[in-house]
Short mmCIF file of C-alpha atoms in Angstrom, two decimals:
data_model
loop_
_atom_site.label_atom_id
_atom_site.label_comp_id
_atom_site.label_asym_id
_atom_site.label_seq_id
_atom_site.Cartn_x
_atom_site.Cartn_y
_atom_site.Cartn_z
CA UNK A 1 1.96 -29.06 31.73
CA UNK A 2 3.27 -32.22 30.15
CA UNK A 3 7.06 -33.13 30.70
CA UNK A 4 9.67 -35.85 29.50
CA UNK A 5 12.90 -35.47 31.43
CA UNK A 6 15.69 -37.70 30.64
CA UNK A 7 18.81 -39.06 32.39
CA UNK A 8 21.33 -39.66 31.97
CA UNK A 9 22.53 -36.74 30.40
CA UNK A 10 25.60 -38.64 28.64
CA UNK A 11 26.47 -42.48 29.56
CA UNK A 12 29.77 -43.69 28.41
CA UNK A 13 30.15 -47.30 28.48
CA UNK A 14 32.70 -50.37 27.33
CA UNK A 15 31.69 -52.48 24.76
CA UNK A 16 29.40 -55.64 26.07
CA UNK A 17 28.70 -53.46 29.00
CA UNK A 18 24.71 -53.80 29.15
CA UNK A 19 23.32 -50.73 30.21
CA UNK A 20 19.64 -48.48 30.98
CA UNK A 21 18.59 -45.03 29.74
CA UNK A 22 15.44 -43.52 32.31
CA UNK A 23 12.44 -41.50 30.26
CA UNK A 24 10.51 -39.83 32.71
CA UNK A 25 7.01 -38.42 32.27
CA UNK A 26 4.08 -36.35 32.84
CA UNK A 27 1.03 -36.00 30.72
CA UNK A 28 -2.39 -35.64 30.62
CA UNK A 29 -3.51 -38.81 29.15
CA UNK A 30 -0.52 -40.87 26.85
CA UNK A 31 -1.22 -41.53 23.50
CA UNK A 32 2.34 -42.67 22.42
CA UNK A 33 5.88 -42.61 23.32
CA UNK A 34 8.74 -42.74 21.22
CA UNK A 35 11.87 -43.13 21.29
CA UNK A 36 14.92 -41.89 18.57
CA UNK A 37 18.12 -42.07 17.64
CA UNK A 38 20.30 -39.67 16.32
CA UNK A 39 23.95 -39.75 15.32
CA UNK A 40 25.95 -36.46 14.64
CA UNK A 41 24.86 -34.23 11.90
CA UNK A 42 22.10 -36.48 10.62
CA UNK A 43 18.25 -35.87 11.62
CA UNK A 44 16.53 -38.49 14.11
CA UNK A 45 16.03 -42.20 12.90
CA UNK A 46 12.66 -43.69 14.76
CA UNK A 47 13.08 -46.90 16.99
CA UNK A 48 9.88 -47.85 18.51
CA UNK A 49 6.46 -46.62 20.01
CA UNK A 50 5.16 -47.57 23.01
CA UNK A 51 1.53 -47.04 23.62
CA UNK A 52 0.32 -48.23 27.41
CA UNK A 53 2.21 -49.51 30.00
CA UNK A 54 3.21 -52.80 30.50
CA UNK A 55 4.26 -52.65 26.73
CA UNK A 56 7.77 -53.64 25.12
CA UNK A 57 9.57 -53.80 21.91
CA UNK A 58 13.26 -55.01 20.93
CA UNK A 59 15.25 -54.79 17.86
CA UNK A 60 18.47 -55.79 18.23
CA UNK A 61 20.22 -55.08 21.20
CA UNK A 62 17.65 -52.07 22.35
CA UNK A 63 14.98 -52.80 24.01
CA UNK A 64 12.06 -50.56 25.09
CA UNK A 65 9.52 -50.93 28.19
CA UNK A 66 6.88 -48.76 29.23
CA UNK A 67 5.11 -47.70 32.89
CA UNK A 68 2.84 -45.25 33.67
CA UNK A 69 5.35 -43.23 34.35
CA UNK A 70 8.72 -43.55 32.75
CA UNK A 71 10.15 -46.02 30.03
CA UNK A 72 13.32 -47.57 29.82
CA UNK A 73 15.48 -47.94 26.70
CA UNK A 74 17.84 -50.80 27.70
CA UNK A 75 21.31 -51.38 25.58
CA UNK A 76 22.28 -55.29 26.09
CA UNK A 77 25.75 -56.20 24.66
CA UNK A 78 26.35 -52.69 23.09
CA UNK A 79 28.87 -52.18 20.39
CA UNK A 80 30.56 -49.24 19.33
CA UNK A 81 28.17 -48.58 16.74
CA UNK A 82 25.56 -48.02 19.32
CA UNK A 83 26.72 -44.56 19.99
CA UNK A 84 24.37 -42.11 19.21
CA UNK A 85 21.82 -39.71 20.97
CA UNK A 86 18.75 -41.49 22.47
CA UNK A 87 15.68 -39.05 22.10
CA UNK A 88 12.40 -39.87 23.93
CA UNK A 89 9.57 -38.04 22.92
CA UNK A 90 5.94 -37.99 24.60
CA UNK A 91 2.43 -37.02 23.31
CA UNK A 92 -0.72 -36.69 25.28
CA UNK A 93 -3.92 -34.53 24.15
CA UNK A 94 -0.99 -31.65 24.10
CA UNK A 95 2.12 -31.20 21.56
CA UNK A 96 4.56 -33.54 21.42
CA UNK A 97 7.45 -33.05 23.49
CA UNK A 98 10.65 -34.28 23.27
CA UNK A 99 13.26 -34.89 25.86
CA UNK A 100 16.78 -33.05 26.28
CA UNK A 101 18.56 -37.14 25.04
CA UNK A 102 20.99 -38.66 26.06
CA UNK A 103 24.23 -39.28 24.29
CA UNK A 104 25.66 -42.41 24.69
CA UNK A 105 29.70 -43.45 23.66
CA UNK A 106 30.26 -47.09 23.63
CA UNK A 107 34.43 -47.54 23.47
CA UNK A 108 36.03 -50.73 22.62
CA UNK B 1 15.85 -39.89 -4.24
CA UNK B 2 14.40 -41.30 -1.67
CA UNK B 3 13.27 -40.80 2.14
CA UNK B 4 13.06 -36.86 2.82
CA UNK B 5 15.34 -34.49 1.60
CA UNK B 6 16.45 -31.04 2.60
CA UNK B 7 18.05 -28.00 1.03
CA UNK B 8 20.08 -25.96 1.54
CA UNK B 9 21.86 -28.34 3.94
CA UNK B 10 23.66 -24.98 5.37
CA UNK B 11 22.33 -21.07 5.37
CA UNK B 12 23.49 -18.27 6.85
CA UNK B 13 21.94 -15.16 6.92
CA UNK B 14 21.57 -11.19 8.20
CA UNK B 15 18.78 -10.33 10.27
CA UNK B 16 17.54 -8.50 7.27
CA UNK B 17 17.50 -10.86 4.88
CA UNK B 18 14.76 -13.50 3.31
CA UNK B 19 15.45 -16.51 3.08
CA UNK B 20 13.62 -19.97 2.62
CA UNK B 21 13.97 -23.76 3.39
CA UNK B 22 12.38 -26.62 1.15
CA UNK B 23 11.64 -29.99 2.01
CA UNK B 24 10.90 -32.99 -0.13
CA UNK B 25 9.70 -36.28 1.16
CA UNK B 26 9.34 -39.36 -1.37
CA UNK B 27 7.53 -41.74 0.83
CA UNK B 28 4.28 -41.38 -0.20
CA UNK B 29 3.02 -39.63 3.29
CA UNK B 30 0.27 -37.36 3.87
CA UNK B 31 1.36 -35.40 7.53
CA UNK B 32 5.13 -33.09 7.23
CA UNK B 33 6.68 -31.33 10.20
CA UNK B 34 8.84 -28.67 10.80
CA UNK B 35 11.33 -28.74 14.06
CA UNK B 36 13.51 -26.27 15.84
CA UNK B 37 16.87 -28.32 17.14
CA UNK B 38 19.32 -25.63 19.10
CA UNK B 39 22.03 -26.68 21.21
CA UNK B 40 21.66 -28.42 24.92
CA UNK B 41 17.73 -27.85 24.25
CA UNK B 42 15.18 -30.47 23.43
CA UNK B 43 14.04 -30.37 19.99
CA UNK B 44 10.82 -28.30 19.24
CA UNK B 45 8.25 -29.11 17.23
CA UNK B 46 7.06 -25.63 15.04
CA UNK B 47 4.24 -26.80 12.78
CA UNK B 48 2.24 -29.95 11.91
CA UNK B 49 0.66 -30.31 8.25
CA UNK B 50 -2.02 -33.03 7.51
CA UNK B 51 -3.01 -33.46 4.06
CA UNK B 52 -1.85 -29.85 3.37
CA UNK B 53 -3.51 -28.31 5.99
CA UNK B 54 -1.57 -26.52 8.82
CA UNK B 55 -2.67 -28.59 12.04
CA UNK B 56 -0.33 -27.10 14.57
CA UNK B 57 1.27 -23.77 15.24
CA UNK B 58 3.07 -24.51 18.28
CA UNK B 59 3.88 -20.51 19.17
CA UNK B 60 5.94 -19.89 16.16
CA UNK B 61 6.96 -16.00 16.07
CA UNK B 62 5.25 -14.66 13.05
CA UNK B 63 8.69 -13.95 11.23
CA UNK B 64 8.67 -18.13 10.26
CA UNK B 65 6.12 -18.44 8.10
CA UNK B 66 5.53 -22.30 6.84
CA UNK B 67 3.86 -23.25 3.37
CA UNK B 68 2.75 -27.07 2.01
CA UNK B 69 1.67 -26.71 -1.65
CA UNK B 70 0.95 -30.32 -1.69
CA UNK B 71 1.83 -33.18 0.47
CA UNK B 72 5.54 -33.86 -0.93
CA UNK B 73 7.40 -30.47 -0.07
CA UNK B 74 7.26 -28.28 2.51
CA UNK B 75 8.77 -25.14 2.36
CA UNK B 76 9.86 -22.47 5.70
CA UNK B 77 10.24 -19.09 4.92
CA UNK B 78 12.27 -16.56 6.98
CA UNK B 79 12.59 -13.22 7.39
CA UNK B 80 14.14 -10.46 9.85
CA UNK B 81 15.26 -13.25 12.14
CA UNK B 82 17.18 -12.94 15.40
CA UNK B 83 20.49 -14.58 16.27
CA UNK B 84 18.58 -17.00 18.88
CA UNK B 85 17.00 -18.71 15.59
CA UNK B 86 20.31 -19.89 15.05
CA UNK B 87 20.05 -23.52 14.78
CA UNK B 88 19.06 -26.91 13.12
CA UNK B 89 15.85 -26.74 11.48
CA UNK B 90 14.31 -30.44 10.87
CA UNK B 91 11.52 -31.81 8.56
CA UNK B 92 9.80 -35.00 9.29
CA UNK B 93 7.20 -36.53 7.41
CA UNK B 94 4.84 -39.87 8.75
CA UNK B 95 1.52 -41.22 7.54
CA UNK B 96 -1.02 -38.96 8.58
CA UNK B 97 -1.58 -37.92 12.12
CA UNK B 98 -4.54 -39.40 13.21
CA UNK B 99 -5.53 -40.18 17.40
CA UNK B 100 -1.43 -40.12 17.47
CA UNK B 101 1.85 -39.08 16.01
CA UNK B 102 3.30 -42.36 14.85
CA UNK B 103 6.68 -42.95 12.95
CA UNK B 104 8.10 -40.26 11.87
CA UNK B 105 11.60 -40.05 9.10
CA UNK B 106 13.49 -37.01 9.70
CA UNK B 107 15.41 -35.35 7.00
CA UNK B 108 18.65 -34.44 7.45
CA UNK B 109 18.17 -30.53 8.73
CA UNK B 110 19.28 -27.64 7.62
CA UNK B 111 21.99 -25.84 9.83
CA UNK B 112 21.07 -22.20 10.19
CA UNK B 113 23.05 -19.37 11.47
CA UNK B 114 21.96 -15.72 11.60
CA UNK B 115 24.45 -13.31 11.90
#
C-alpha cells in the first residue's frame, strides 16, 4: 500500500536559520509529488511537482529535490512569513495520498 | 470572483439533518475535488470529477453523496451524518487529470461540525 510519512512533525526555527523538511515514500510506480502549503484557516496553496528523481525546483527561498525515495523541501534564509504547514502529497497508479505536514514557526 | 469559492464557510448540523456544500471555481478547469481535512490526520481525498464525470470514489460512506452539474460547481450533499464527519471539507479544482494529478487551487473549506 502506498505511503508518504513526514517529519518533522513541527520545526520551529529563528529567522535566517536555513532548515530541511523529510517526505518519505512508498508507491507503486511515482507519477508526481507535490508539495503544499497551508496557513491557518485557509485551504492548501500548491508549490511545486516533482516528477522523477534527481529533479528540483526553487521559488524563493523553498526549494524542492526528489529521490526515489523521499524528497526534501529545504527553507534557506526563512522569514517569519514562512510559517505555515508543509503538505507533501504522493500519487502512483493508486489515490493520491497526502502526508500528516509539518508545521513550521519561523520567530524573529 | 475569482479562484474557487466555497459556501457556507461554516455548518453545523444534527445527525438528522440534510444539508449541502457548493463549490464554485472560476478558473476555467475541467477536473474538481472534494477532500476530508480532520484534525492530526492527513487530508483525504473523497471524490475526483473529470469533465463532469465522477472518476474516483475513494470509500466514501454512502451518506456523502457528491454532484457536478457542469464543470464550474460542485456541490456535497449530506445527510444522517456521524460526529466523526466533523471536520474541514476542501474543494480543489486543476486542469484535467490526465496520466497525473497536477496543480491543484484549493478553496477555502468549509468547517463542519455535527452535533
Amino acid at each position: 500500500e502506498d505511503q508518504v510519512t513526514q517529519s518533522p512533525e513541527a520545526l520551529r526555527l529563528q529567522e535566517g536559520e536555513s532548515s530541511s523538511l523529510n517526505c518519505s515514500y512508498t508507491v507503486s510506480g511515482l507519477r508526481g509529488l507535490f508539495w503544499y502549503r497551508q496557513d491557518p484557516g485557509k485551504g492548501p496553496e500548491f508549490l511545486f511537482t516533482l516528477y522523477s528523481a534527481g529533479e528540483e525546483k526553487e521559488k524563493e527561498r523553498l526549494k524542492a529535490t526528489l529521490t526515489k525515495k523521499e524528497s526534501f523541501l529545504h527553507i534557506t534564509a526563512p522569514k517569519p512569513e514562512d510559517s505555515a504547514t508543509y503538505l507533501c502529497a504522493v500519487q502512483g497508479w493508486g489515490k493520491l495520498q497526502f502526508g500528516a505536514g509539518t508545521q513550521v514557526v519561523v520567530t524573529p | 470572483e475569482t479562484g474557487v469559492t466555497q459556501t457556507p464557510r461554516h455548518l453545523v448540523m444534527g445527525m438528522t439533518n440534510k444539508k449541502s456544500l457548493k463549490c464554485e471555481q472560476h478558473l476555467g478547469h475541467n477536473a474538481m475535488y472534494w477532500y476530508k481535512q480532520s484534525a492530526k490526520k492527513p487530508l483525504e481525498l473523497m471524490f475526483v470529477y473529470n469533465f463532469k464525470e465522477q472518476t474516483e470514489n475513494n470509500s466514501v460512506p454512502s451518506r456523502f453523496s457528491p454532484e457536478c452539474p457542469n464543470s464550474s460547481h460542485l456541490f456535497l450533499h449530506l445527510h444522517t451524518l456521524q460526529p466523526e464527519d466533523s471536520a474541514l471539507y476542501l474543494c480543489a479544482s486543476s486542469p484535467a487529470t490526465s496520466v497525473s494529478y497536477n496543480e491543484q487551487f484549493f478553496g477555502p473549506g468549509t468547517r463542519l461540525t455535527v452535533l
